[in-house]
Tab-separated table of C-alpha atoms in Angstrom:
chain	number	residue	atom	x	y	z
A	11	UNK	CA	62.901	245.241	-11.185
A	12	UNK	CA	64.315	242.021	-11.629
A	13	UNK	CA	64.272	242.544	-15.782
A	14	UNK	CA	65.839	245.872	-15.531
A	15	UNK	CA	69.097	244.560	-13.520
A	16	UNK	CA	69.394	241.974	-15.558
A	17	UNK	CA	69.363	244.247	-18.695
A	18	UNK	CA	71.876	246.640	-17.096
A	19	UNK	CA	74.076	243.511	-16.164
A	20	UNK	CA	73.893	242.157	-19.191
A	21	UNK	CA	74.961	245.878	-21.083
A	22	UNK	CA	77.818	246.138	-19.168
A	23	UNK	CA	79.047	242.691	-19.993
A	24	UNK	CA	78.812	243.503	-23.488
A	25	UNK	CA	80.273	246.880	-22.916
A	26	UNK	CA	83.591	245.154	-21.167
A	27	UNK	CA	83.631	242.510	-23.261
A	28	UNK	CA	83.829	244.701	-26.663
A	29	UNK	CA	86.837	246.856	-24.889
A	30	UNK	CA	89.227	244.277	-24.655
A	31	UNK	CA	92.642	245.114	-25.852
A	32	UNK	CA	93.704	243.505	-29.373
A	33	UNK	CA	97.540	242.373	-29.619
A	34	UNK	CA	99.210	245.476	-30.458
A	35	UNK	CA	97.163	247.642	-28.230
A	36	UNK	CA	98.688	249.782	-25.468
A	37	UNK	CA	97.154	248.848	-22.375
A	38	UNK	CA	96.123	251.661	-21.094
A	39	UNK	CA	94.132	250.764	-17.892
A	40	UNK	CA	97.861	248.870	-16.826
A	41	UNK	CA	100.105	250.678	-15.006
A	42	UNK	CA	103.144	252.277	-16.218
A	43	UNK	CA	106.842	251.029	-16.081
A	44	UNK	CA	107.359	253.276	-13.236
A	45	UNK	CA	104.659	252.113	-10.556
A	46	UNK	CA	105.740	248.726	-11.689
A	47	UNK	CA	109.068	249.284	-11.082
A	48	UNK	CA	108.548	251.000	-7.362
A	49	UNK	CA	106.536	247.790	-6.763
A	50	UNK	CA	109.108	245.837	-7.414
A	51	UNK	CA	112.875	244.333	-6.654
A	52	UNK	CA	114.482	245.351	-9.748
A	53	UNK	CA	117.577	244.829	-11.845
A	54	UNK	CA	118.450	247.764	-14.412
A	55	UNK	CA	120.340	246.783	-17.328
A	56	UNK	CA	120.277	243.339	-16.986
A	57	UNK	CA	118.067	242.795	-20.289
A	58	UNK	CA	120.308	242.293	-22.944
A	59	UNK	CA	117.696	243.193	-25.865
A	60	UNK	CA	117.669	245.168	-29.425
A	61	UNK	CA	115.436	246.310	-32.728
A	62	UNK	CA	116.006	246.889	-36.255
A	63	UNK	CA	113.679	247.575	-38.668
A	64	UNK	CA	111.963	245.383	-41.153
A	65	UNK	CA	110.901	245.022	-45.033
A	66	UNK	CA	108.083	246.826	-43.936
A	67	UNK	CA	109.257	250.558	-43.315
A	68	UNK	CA	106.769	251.163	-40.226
A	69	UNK	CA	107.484	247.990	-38.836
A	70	UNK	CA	110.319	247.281	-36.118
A	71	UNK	CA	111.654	243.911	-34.433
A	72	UNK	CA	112.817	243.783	-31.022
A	73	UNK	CA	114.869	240.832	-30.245
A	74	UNK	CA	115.930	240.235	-26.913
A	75	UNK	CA	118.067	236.856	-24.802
A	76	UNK	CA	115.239	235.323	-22.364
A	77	UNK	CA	117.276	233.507	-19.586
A	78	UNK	CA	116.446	230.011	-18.773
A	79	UNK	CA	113.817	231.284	-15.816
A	80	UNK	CA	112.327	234.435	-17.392
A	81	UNK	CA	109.367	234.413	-17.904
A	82	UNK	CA	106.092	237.286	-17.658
A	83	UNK	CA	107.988	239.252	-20.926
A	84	UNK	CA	106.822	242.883	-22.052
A	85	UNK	CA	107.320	245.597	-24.452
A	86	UNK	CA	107.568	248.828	-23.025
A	87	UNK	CA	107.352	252.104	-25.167
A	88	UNK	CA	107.304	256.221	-25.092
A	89	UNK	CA	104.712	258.327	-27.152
A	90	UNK	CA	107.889	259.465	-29.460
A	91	UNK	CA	111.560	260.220	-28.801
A	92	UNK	CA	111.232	263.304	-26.811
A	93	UNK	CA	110.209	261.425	-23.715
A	94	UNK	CA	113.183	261.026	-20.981
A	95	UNK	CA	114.289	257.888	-22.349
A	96	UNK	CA	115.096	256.927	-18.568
A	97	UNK	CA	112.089	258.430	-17.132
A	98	UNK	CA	110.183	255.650	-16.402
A	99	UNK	CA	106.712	257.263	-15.918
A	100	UNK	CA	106.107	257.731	-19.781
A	101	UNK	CA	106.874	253.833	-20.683
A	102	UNK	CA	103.363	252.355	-21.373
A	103	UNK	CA	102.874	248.625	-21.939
A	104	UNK	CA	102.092	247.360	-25.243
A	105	UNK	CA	100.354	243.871	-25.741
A	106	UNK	CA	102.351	242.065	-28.035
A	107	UNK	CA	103.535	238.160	-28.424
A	108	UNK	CA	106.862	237.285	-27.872
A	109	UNK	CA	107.831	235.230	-30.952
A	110	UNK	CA	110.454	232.124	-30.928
A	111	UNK	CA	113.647	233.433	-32.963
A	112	UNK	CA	116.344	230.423	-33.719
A	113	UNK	CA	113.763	228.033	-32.289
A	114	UNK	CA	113.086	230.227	-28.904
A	115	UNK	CA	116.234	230.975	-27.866
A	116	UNK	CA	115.860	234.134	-28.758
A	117	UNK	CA	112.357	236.111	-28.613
A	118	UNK	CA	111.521	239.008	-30.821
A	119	UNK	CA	108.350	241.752	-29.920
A	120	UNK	CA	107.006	242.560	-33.879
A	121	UNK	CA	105.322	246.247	-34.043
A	122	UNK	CA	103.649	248.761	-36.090
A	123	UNK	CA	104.802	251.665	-35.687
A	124	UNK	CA	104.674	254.864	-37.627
A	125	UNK	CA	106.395	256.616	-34.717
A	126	UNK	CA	109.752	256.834	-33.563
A	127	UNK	CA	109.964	255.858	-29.798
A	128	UNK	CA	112.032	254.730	-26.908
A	129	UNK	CA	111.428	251.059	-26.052
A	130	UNK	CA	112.327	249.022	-22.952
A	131	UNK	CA	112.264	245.249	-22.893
A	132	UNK	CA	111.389	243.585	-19.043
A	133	UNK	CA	110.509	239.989	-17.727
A	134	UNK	CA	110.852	238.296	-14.623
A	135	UNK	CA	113.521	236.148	-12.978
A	136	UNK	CA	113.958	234.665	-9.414
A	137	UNK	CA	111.354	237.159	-7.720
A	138	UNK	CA	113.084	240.156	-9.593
A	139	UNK	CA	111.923	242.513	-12.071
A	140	UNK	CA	115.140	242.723	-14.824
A	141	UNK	CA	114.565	245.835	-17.352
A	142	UNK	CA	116.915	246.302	-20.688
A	143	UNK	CA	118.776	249.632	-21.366
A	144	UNK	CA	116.479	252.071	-23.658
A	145	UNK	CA	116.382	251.415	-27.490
A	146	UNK	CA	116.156	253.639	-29.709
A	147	UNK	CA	114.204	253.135	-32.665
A	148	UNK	CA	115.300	254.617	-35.879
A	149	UNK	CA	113.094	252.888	-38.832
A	150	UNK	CA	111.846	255.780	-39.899
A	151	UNK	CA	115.308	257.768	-39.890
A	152	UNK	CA	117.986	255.758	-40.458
A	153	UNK	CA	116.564	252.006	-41.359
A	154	UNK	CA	118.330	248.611	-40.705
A	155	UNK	CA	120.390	247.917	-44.027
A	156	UNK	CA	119.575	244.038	-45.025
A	157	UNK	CA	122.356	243.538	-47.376
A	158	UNK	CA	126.084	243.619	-47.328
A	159	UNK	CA	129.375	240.879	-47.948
A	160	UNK	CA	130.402	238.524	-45.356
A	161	UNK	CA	134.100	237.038	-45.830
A	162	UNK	CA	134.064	233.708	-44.467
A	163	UNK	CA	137.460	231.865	-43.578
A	164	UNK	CA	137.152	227.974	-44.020
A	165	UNK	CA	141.237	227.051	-43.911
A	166	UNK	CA	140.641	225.830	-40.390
A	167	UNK	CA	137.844	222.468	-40.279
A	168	UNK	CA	135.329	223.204	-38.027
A	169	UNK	CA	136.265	226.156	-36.733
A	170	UNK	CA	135.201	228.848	-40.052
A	171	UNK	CA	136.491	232.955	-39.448
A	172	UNK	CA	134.388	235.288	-40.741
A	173	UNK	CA	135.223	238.861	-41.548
A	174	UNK	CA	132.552	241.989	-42.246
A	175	UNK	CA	135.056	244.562	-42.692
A	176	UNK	CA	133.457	245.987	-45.498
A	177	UNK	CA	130.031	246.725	-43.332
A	178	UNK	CA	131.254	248.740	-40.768
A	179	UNK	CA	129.138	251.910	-39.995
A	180	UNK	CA	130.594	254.834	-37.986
A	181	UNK	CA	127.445	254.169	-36.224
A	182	UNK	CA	128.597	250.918	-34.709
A	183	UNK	CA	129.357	250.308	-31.328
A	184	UNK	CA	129.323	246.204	-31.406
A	185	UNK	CA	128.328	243.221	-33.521
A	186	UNK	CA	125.917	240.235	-32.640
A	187	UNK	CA	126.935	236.752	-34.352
A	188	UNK	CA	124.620	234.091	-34.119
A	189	UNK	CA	125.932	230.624	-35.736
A	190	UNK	CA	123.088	228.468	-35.969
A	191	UNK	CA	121.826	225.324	-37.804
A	192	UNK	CA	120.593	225.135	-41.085
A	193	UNK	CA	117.082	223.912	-39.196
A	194	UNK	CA	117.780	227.195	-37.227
A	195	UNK	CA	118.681	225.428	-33.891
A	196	UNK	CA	120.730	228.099	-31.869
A	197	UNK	CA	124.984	227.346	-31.281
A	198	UNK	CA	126.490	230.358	-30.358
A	199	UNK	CA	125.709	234.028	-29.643
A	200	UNK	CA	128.228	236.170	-28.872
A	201	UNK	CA	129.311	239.847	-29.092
A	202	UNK	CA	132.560	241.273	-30.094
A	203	UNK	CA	133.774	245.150	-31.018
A	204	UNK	CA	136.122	243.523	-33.483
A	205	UNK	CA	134.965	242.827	-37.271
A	206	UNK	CA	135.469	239.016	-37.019
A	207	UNK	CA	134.526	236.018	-34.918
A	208	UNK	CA	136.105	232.711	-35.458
A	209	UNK	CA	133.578	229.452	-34.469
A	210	UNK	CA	134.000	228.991	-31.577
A	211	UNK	CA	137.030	231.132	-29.886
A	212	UNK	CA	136.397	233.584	-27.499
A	213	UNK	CA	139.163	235.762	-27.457
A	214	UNK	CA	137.425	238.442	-29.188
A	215	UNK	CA	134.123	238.304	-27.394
A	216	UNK	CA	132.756	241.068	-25.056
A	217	UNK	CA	129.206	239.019	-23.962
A	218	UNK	CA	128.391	235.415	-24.625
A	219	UNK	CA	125.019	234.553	-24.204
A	220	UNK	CA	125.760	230.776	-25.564
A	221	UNK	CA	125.199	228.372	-22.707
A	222	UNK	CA	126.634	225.197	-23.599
A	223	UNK	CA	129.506	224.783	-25.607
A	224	UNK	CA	128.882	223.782	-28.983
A	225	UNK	CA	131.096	221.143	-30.838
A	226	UNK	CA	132.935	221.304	-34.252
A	227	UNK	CA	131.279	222.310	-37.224
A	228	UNK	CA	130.531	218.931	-39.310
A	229	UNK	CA	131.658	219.434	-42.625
A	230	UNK	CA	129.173	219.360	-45.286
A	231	UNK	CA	125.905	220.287	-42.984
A	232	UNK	CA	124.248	223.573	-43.236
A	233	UNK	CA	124.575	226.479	-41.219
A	234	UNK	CA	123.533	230.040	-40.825
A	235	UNK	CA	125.872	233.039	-40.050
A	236	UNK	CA	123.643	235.843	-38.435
A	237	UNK	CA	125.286	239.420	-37.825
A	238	UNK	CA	123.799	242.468	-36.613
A	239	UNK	CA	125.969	245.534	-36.107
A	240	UNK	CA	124.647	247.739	-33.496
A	241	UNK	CA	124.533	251.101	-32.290
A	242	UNK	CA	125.303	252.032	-28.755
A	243	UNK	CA	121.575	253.290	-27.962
A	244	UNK	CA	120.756	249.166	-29.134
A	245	UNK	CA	119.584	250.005	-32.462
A	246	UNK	CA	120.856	247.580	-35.395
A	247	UNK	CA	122.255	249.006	-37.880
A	248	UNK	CA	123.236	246.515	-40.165
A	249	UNK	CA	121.471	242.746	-40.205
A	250	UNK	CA	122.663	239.935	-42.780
A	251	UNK	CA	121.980	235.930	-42.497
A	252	UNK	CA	124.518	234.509	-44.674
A	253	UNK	CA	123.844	230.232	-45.088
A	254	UNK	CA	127.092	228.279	-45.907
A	255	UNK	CA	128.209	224.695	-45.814
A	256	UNK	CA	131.015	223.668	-43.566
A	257	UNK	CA	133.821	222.198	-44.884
């Protein structure tokens, strides 16, 4: 008797071990958004997250602004886009890392995905559940554009104006500039509904995720000018690093 339970015990190790979910996986034996959410305090919109695609055409990035005490991160996703984007019963959890983006300032979810879907971005801060709007992903439909000319305004040291007039999409509803380092260390973030940004002046800017303000650009150091021009269901439209060299 003693031989046969350990057998059996020793089967169903085996047999849980082997199930274990792989990154990428949806984890089906988790609960969905909604349970978690009823379980929960919660915050609803207070994500501020987005995707485009990627070189890869089944491939989509979600990138999304972590707050200094978030932590517990998650993708969220519907079987396709016919789901109630804001029912929360048909969001399932899919395991996936959340990568550093301008040296973890930002984090971006990377997945495969022949699918369109809805996609919701959570984490955790001070005992609160905070979820992001819905995004909709359109890789398959309408694919992030990777290209495109950025005017960039140097006549004032420091302090460079950059213009993307000529990458406006019907489509867009705001733009995302990132100025960062040429090592990629973050300096700004900020969003505007105008078609320029001048380092650093917020006059323009709707949102500002930057949390310290940054100095002067140092003439002749490296820097990266990030844009992504996005639609109003959070899909990016339009993403193009240009690198320059302050003056």
């Amino acid at each position: 008797m003693q031989w046969t339970r350990m057998y059996i015990a020793c089967v169903l190790l085996f047999f849980s071990c082997s199930s274990a979910d792989e990154p990428g996986d949806i984890i089906k034996e988790l609960q969905t958004l909604a349970t978690v959410v009823e379980q929960s305090a919660v915050e609803i919109d207070n994500v501020i997250a987005i995707a485009s695609g990627s070189s890869n055409p089944n491939e989509v990035v979600a990138y999304v602004y972590p707050r200094v005490d978030a932590t517990a991160l998650k993708y969220w996703e519907t079987p396709d886009l016919t789901a109630d984007k804001n029912d929360y019963t048909v969001y399932t959890q899919v395991d996936l890392p959340a990568e550093d983006l301008f040296n973890g300032y930002l984090k971006t979810f990377t997945r495969e995905t022949e699918v369109e879907r809805w996609v919701i971005i959570s984490f955790r801060e001070s005992g609160k559940l905070h979820i992001s709007s819905p995004i909709q992903l359109k890789h398959i439909s309408q694919n992030t554009l990777f290209s495109g000319t950025i005017a960039i305004d140097q006549s004032i040291q420091g302090s460079p104006i950059f213009n993307w007039d000529s990458l406006v999409s019907p489509l867009d509803n705001r733009y995302f500039q990132v100025v960062s380092s040429g090592t990629n260390d973050f300096l700004s973030g900020t969003y505007t509904t105008e078609t320029n940004f001048q380092f650093y002046n917020l006059d323009n800017v709707v949102l500002n995720i930057t949390t310290e303000t940054p100095t002067s650009l140092v003439a002749g150091d490296a820097y990266i000018f990030t844009l992504m021009s996005v639609s109003e269901d959070n899909w990016v439209n339009t993403l193009v690093n240009l690198p320059f060299t302050a003056n």
